[in-house]
CSV table of C-alpha atoms in Angstrom, one decimal:
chain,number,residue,atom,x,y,z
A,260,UNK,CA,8.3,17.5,9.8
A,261,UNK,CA,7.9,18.7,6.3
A,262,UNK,CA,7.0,15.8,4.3
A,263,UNK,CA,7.0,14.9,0.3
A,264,UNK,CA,4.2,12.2,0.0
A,265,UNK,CA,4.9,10.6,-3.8
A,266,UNK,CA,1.7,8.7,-4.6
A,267,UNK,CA,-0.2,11.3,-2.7
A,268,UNK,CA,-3.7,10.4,-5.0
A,269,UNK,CA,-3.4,7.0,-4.0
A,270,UNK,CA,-5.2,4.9,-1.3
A,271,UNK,CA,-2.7,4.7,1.6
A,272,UNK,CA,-0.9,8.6,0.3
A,273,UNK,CA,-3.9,9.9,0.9
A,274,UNK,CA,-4.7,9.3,4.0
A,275,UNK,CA,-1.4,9.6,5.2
A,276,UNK,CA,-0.9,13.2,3.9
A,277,UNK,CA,-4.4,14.3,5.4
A,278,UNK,CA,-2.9,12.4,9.1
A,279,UNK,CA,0.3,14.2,8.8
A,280,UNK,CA,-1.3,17.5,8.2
A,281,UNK,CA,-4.2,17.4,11.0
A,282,UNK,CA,-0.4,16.7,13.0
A,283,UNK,CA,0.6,19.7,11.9
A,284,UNK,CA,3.5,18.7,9.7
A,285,UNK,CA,4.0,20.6,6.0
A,286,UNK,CA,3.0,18.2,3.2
A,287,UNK,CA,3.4,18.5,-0.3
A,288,UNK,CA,2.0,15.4,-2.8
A,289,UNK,CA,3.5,14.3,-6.1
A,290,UNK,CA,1.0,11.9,-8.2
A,291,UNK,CA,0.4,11.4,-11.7
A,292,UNK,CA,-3.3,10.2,-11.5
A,293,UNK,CA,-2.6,7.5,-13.8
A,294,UNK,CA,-5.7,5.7,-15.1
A,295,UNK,CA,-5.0,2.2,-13.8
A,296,UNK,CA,-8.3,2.3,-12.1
A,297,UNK,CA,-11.0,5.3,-12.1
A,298,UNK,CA,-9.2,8.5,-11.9
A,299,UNK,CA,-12.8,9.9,-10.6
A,300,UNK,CA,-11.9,8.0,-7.2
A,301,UNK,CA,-8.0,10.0,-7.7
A,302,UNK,CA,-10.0,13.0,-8.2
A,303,UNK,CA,-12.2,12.7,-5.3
A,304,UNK,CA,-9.3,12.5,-2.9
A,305,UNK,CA,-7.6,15.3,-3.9
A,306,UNK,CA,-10.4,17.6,-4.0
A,307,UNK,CA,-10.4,16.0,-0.3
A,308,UNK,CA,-6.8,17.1,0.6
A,309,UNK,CA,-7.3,20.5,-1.2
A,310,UNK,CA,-9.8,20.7,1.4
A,311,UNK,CA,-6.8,19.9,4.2
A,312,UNK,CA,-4.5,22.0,2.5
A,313,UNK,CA,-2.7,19.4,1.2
A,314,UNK,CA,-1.9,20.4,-2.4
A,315,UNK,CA,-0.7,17.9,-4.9
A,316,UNK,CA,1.9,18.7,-7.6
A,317,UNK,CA,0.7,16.3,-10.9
A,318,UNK,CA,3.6,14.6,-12.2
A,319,UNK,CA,5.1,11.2,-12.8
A,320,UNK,CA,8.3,10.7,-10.2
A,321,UNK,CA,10.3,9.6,-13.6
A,322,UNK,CA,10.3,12.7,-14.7
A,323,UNK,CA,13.2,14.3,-12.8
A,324,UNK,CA,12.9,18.0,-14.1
A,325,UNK,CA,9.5,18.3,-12.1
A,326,UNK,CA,11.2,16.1,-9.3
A,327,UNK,CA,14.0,18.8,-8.9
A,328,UNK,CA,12.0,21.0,-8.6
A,329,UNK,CA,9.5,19.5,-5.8
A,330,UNK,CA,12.7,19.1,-3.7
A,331,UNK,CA,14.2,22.2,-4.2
A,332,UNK,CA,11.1,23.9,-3.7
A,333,UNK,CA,10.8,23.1,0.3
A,334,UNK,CA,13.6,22.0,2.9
A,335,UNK,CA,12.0,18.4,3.4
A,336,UNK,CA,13.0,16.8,6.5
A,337,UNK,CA,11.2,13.3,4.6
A,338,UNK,CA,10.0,11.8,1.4
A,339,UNK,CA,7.6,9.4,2.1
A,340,UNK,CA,7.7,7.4,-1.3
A,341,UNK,CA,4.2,5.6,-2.0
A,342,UNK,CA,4.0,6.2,-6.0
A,343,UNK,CA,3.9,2.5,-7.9
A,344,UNK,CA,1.8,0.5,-9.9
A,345,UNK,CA,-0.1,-1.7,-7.8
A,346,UNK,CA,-1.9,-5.0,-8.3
A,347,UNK,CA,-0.7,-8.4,-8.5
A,348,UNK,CA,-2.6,-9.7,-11.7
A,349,UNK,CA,-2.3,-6.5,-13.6
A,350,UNK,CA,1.2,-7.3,-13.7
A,351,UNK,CA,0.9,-10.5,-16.3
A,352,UNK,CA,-0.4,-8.3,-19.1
A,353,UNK,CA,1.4,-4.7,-18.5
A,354,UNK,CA,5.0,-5.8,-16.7
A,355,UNK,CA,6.4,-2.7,-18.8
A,356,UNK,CA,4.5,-0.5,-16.4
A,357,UNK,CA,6.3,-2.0,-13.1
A,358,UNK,CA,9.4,-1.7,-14.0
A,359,UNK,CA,9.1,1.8,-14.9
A,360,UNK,CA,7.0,3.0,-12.1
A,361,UNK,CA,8.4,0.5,-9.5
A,362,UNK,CA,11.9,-0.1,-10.0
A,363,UNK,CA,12.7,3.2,-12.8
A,364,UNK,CA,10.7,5.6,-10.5
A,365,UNK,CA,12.3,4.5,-7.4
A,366,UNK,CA,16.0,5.3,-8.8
A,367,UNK,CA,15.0,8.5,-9.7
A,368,UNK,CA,13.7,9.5,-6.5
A,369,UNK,CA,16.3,7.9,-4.8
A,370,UNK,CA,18.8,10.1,-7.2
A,371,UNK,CA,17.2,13.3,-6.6
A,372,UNK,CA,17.0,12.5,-2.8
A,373,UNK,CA,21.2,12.2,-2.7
A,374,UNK,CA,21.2,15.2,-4.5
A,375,UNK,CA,19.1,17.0,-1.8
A,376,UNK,CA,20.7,19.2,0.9
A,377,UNK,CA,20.2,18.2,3.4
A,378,UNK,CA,19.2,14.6,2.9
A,379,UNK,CA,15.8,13.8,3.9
A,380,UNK,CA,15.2,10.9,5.5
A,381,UNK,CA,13.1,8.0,3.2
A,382,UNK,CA,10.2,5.7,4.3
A,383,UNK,CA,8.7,3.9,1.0
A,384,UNK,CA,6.2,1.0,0.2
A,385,UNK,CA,7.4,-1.9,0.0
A,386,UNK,CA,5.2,-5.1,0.3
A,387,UNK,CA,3.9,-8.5,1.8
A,388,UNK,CA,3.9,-9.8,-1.4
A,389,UNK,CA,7.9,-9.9,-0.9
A,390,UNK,CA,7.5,-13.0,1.0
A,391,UNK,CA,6.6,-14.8,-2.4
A,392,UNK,CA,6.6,-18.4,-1.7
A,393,UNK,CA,7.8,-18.1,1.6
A,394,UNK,CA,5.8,-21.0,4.2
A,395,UNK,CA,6.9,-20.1,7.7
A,396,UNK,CA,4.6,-18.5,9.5
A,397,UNK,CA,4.4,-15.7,10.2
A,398,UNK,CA,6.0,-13.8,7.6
A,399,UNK,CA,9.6,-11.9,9.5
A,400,UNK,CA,11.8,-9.2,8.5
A,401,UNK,CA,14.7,-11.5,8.9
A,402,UNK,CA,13.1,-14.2,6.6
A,403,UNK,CA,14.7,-14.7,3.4
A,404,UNK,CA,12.9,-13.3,0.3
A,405,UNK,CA,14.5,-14.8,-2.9
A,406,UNK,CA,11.2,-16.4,-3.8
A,407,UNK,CA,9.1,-13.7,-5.5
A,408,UNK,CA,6.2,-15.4,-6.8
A,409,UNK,CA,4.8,-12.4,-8.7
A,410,UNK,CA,6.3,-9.5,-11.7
A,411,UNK,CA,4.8,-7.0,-9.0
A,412,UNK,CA,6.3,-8.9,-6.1
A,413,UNK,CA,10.3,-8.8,-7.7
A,414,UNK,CA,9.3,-5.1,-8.5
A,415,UNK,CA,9.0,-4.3,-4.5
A,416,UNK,CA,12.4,-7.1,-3.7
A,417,UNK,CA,13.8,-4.7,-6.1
A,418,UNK,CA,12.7,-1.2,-4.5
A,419,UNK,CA,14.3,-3.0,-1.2
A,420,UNK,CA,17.8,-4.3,-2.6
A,421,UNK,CA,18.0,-0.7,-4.1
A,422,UNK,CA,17.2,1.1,-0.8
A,423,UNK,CA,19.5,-0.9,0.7
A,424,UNK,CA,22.5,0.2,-2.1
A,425,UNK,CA,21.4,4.0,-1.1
A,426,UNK,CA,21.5,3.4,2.1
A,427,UNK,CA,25.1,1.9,1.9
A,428,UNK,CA,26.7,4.0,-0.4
A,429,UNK,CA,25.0,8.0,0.1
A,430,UNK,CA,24.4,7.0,4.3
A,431,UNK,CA,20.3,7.8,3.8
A,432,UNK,CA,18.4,7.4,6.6
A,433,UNK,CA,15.3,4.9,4.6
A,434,UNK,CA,12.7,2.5,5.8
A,435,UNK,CA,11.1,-0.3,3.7
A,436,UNK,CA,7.3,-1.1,4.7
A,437,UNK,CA,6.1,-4.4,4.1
A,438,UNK,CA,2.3,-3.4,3.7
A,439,UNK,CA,-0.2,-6.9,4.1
A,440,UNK,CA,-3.7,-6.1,2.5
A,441,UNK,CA,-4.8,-2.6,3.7
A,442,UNK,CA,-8.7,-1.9,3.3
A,443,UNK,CA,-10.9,0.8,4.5
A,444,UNK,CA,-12.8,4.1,2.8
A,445,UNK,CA,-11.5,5.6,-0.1
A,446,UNK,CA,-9.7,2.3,-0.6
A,447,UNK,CA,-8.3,0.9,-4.1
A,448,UNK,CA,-11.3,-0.7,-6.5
A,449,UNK,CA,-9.0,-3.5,-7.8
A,450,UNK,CA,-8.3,-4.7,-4.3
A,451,UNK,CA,-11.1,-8.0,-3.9
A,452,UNK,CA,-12.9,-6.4,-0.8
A,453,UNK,CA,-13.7,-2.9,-2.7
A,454,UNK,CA,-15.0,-5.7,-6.2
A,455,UNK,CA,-16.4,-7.6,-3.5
A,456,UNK,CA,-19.1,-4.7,-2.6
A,457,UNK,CA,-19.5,-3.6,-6.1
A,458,UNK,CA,-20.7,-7.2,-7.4
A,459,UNK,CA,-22.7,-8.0,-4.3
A,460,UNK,CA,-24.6,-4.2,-4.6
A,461,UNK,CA,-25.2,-5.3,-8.0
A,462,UNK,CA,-26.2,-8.2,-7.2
A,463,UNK,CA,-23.6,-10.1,-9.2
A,464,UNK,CA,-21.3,-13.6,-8.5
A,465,UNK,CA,-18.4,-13.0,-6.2
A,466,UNK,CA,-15.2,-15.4,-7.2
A,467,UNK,CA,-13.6,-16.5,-4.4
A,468,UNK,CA,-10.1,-17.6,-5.3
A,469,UNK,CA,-9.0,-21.3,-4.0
A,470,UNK,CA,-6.1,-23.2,-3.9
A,471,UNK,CA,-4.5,-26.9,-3.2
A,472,UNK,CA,-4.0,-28.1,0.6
A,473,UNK,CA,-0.8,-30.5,0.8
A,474,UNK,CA,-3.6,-33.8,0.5
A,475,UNK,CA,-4.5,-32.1,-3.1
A,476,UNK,CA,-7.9,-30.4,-2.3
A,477,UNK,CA,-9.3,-26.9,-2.4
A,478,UNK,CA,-7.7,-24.8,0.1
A,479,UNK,CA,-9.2,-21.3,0.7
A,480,UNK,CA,-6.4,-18.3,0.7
A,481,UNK,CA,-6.2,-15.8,4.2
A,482,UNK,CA,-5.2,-12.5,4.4
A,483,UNK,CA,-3.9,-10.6,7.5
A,484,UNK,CA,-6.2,-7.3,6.3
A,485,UNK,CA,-5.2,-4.3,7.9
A,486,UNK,CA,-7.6,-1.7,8.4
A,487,UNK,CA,-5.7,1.4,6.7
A,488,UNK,CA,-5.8,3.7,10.0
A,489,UNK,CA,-3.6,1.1,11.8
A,490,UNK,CA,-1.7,1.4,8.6
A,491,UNK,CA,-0.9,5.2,8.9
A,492,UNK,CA,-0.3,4.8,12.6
A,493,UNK,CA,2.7,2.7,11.4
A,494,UNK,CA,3.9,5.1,8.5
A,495,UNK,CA,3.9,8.1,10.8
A,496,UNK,CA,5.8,6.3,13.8
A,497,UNK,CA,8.7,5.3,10.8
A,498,UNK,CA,8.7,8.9,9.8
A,499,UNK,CA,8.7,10.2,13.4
A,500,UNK,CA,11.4,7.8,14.3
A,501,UNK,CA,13.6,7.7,11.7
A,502,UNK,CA,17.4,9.0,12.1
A,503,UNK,CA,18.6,12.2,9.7
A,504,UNK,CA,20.4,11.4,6.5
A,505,UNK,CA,24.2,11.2,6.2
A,506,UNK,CA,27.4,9.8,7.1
A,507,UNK,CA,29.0,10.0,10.1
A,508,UNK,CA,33.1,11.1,10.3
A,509,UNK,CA,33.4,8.0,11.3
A,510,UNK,CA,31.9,6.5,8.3
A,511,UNK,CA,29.1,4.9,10.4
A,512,UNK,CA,25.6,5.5,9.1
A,513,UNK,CA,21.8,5.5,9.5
A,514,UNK,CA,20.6,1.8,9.8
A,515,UNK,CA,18.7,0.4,6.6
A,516,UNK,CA,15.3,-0.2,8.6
A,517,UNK,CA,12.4,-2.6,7.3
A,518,UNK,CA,9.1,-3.5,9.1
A,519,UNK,CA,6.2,-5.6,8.6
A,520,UNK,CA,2.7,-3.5,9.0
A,521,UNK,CA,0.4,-6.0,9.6
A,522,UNK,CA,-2.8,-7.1,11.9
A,523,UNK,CA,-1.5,-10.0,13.1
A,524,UNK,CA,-4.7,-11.9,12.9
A,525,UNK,CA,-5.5,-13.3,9.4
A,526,UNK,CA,-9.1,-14.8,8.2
A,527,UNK,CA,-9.8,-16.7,5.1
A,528,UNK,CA,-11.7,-14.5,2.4
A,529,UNK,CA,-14.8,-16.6,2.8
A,530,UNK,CA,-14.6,-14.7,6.4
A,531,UNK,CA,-14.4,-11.6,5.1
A,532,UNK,CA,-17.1,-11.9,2.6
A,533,UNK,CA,-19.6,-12.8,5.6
A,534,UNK,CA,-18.7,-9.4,7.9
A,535,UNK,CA,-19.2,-7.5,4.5
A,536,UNK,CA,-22.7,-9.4,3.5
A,537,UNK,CA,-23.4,-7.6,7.1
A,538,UNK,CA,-22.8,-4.6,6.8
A,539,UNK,CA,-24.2,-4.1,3.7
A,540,UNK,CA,-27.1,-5.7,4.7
A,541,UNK,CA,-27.4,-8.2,1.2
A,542,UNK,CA,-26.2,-11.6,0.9
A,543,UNK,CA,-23.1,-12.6,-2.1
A,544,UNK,CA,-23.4,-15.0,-4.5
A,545,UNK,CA,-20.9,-16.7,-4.0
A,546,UNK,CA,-18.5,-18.6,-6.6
A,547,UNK,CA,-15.3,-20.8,-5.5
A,548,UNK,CA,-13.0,-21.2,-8.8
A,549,UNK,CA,-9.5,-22.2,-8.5
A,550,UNK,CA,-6.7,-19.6,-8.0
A,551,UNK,CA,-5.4,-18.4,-11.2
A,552,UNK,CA,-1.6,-18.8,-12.3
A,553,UNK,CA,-1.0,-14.6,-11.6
A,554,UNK,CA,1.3,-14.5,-8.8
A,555,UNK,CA,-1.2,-14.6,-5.9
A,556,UNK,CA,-0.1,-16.5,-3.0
A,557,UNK,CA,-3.0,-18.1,-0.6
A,558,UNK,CA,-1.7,-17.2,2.7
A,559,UNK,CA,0.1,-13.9,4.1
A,560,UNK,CA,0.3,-13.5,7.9
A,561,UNK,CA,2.8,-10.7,9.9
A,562,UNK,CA,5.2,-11.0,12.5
A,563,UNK,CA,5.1,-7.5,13.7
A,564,UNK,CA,7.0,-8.1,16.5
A,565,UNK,CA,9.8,-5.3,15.7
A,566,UNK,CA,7.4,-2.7,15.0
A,567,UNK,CA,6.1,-3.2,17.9
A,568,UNK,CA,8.8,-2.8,19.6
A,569,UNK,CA,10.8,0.0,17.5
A,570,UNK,CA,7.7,2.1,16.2
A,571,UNK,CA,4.9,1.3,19.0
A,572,UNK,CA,2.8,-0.3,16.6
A,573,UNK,CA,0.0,-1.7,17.4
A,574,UNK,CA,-3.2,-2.4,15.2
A,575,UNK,CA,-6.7,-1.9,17.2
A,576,UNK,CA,-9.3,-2.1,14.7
A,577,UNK,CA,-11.5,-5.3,14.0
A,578,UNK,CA,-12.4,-6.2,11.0
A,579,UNK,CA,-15.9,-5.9,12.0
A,580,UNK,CA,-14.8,-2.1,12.8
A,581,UNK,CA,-13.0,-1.9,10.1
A,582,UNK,CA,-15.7,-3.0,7.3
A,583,UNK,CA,-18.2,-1.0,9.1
A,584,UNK,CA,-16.4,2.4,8.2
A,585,UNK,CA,-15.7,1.3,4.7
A,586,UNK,CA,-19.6,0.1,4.0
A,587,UNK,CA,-20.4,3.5,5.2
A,588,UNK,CA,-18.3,5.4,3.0
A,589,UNK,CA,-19.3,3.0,0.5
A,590,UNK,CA,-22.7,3.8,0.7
A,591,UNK,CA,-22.3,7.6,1.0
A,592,UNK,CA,-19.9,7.8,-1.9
A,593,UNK,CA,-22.2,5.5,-4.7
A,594,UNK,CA,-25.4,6.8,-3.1
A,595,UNK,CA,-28.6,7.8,-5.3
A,596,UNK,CA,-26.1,6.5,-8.0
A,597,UNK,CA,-23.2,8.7,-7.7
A,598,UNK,CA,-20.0,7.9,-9.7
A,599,UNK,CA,-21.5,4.7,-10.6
A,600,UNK,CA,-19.0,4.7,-12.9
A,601,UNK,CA,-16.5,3.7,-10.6
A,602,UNK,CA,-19.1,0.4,-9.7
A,603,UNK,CA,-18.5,-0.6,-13.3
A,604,UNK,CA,-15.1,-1.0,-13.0
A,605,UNK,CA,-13.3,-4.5,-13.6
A,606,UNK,CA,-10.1,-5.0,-12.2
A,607,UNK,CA,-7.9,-5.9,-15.1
């Protein structure tokens, strides 16, 4: 394989590239290193995959010029397309910057990609957050998803309806990944676990979001977290599995493929909080407020029964396991006060 990893800076890009490398496959990154959180915790990672010989070309996917030249620069057999603007809540005060990273930046790629010869194959990000105000449990592929309840969420229904069109109309091979929660080292600081360790090193008041049962009273929200290992696992099955680009004389074509990559298994934050007080070793002070009006939804939980089946997926870390690894990187990146400036940071 010779893969184009968009996003490649990010969280789940960049271990992903270094996975596919150590695999032996070519991979060539594409990130813009916006500043939506640190872009000391961007930096470190690619200094990381410089190390893997991963190199990462700095560029924002909109801008098709460098885009052309990315594609026409290697014979991809892939584009694994991971470049967006995360975060739910973000979303309420800068929507301008989802549409044009999320739905804008997914056309162009797309574009380029049908303009590629041959066509590579696609696998891109989608998201749990899809399932929007979905209540059957657990979340499945074939459930409907008309129900975004998030600007974020609508952004990634969008990225799935346009895949779809692609896949329809040009016969790409693509793959939509419904991502639920991922979490380990090098992870994303505006995700709750990663806040979660800053404010209980610092000693500082954890929120812990709530919301109403059916009888009216506090209900705490649950998340199937996925340790980000079990995460790639799933990406590089999709890639490895996924059928070449392009119509058939026949007219048939690659099938439009979507899976859930999930743990199967979720546990209420309050849950979470008390395997990360262990492994840190320091209690959280812990605040229950109620769940603000941002899009977040209080329970996500995966079918994963067709990846299973299709990819072989199968998640095997604990959440004991999982948090372990990540308190350890934790501490090695932030100790003797290194990049504390990434400690200070807020999620907007």
């Amino acid at each position: 394989m010779v893969v184009l990893v968009t996003g490649s800076a990010g969280f789940v890009g960049f271990h992903t590239s270094i996975a596919l490398r150590e695999l032996g496959a070519g991979v060539l990154g594409l990130d813009n290193v916006n500043d939506y959180y640190p872009t000391s915790l961007k930096r470190a990672r690619l200094r990381e995959l410089d190390s893997k010989g991963v190199h990462t070309v700095e560029a924002d996917v909109n801008d098709r010029n460098v885009l052309r030249d990315v594609l026409d620069a290697c014979k991809f057999t892939h584009v694994l397309h991971l470049a967006a603007q995360a975060g739910v809540r973000y979303a309420a005060k800068n929507p301008g910057a989802y549409v044009h990273s999320n739905v804008a930046g997914m056309v162009n790629v797309m574009e380029e990609v049908v303009r590629t010869s041959p066509t590579p194959s696609v696998v891109f990000a989608s998201s749990s957050s899809v399932y929007g105000l979905n209540t059957k449990v657990p979340f499945s592929e074939d459930d409907v998803t008309d129900t975004p309840a998030s600007l974020y969420a609508a952004t990634k229904k969008a990225d799935e309806l346009l895949a779809h069109t692609y896949n329809h109309i040009h016969g790409v091979a693509i793959t939509a990944l419904r991502f639920f929660t991922v979490y380990g080292a090098f992870g994303r600081p505006d995700m709750a676990y990663f806040s979660f360790a800053n404010q209980i090193a610092k000693g500082e008041p954890i929120k812990i979001f709530q919301g109403e049962d059916d009888a009216g009273g506090a209900k705490e929200l649950a998340r199937d977290f996925t340790f980000i290992g079990d995460v790639v696992s799933g990406i590089i099955a999709s890639l490895e599995t996924s059928e070449a680009s392009g119509k058939k004389p026949d007219g048939a074509k690659p099938k439009f493929r979507v899976y859930n990559l999930g743990n199967k298994t979720p546990v209420t934050v309050s849950e979470f909080v008390g395997v990360l007080e262990k492994h840190l070793g320091k209690k959280a002070i812990r605040e229950y407020v109620p769940m603000p009006k941002t899009g977040d939804v209080p329970f996500t939980h995966a079918d994963i029964s067709r990846a299973r089946r299709e990819l072989g997926y199968e998640p095997k870390t604990s959440l004991d396991d999982g948090l372990k690894i990540f308190v350890e990187w934790y501490k090695g990146h932030y100790k003797n006060g290194a990049n504390s400036a990434e400690q200070q940071y807020i999620p907007a």
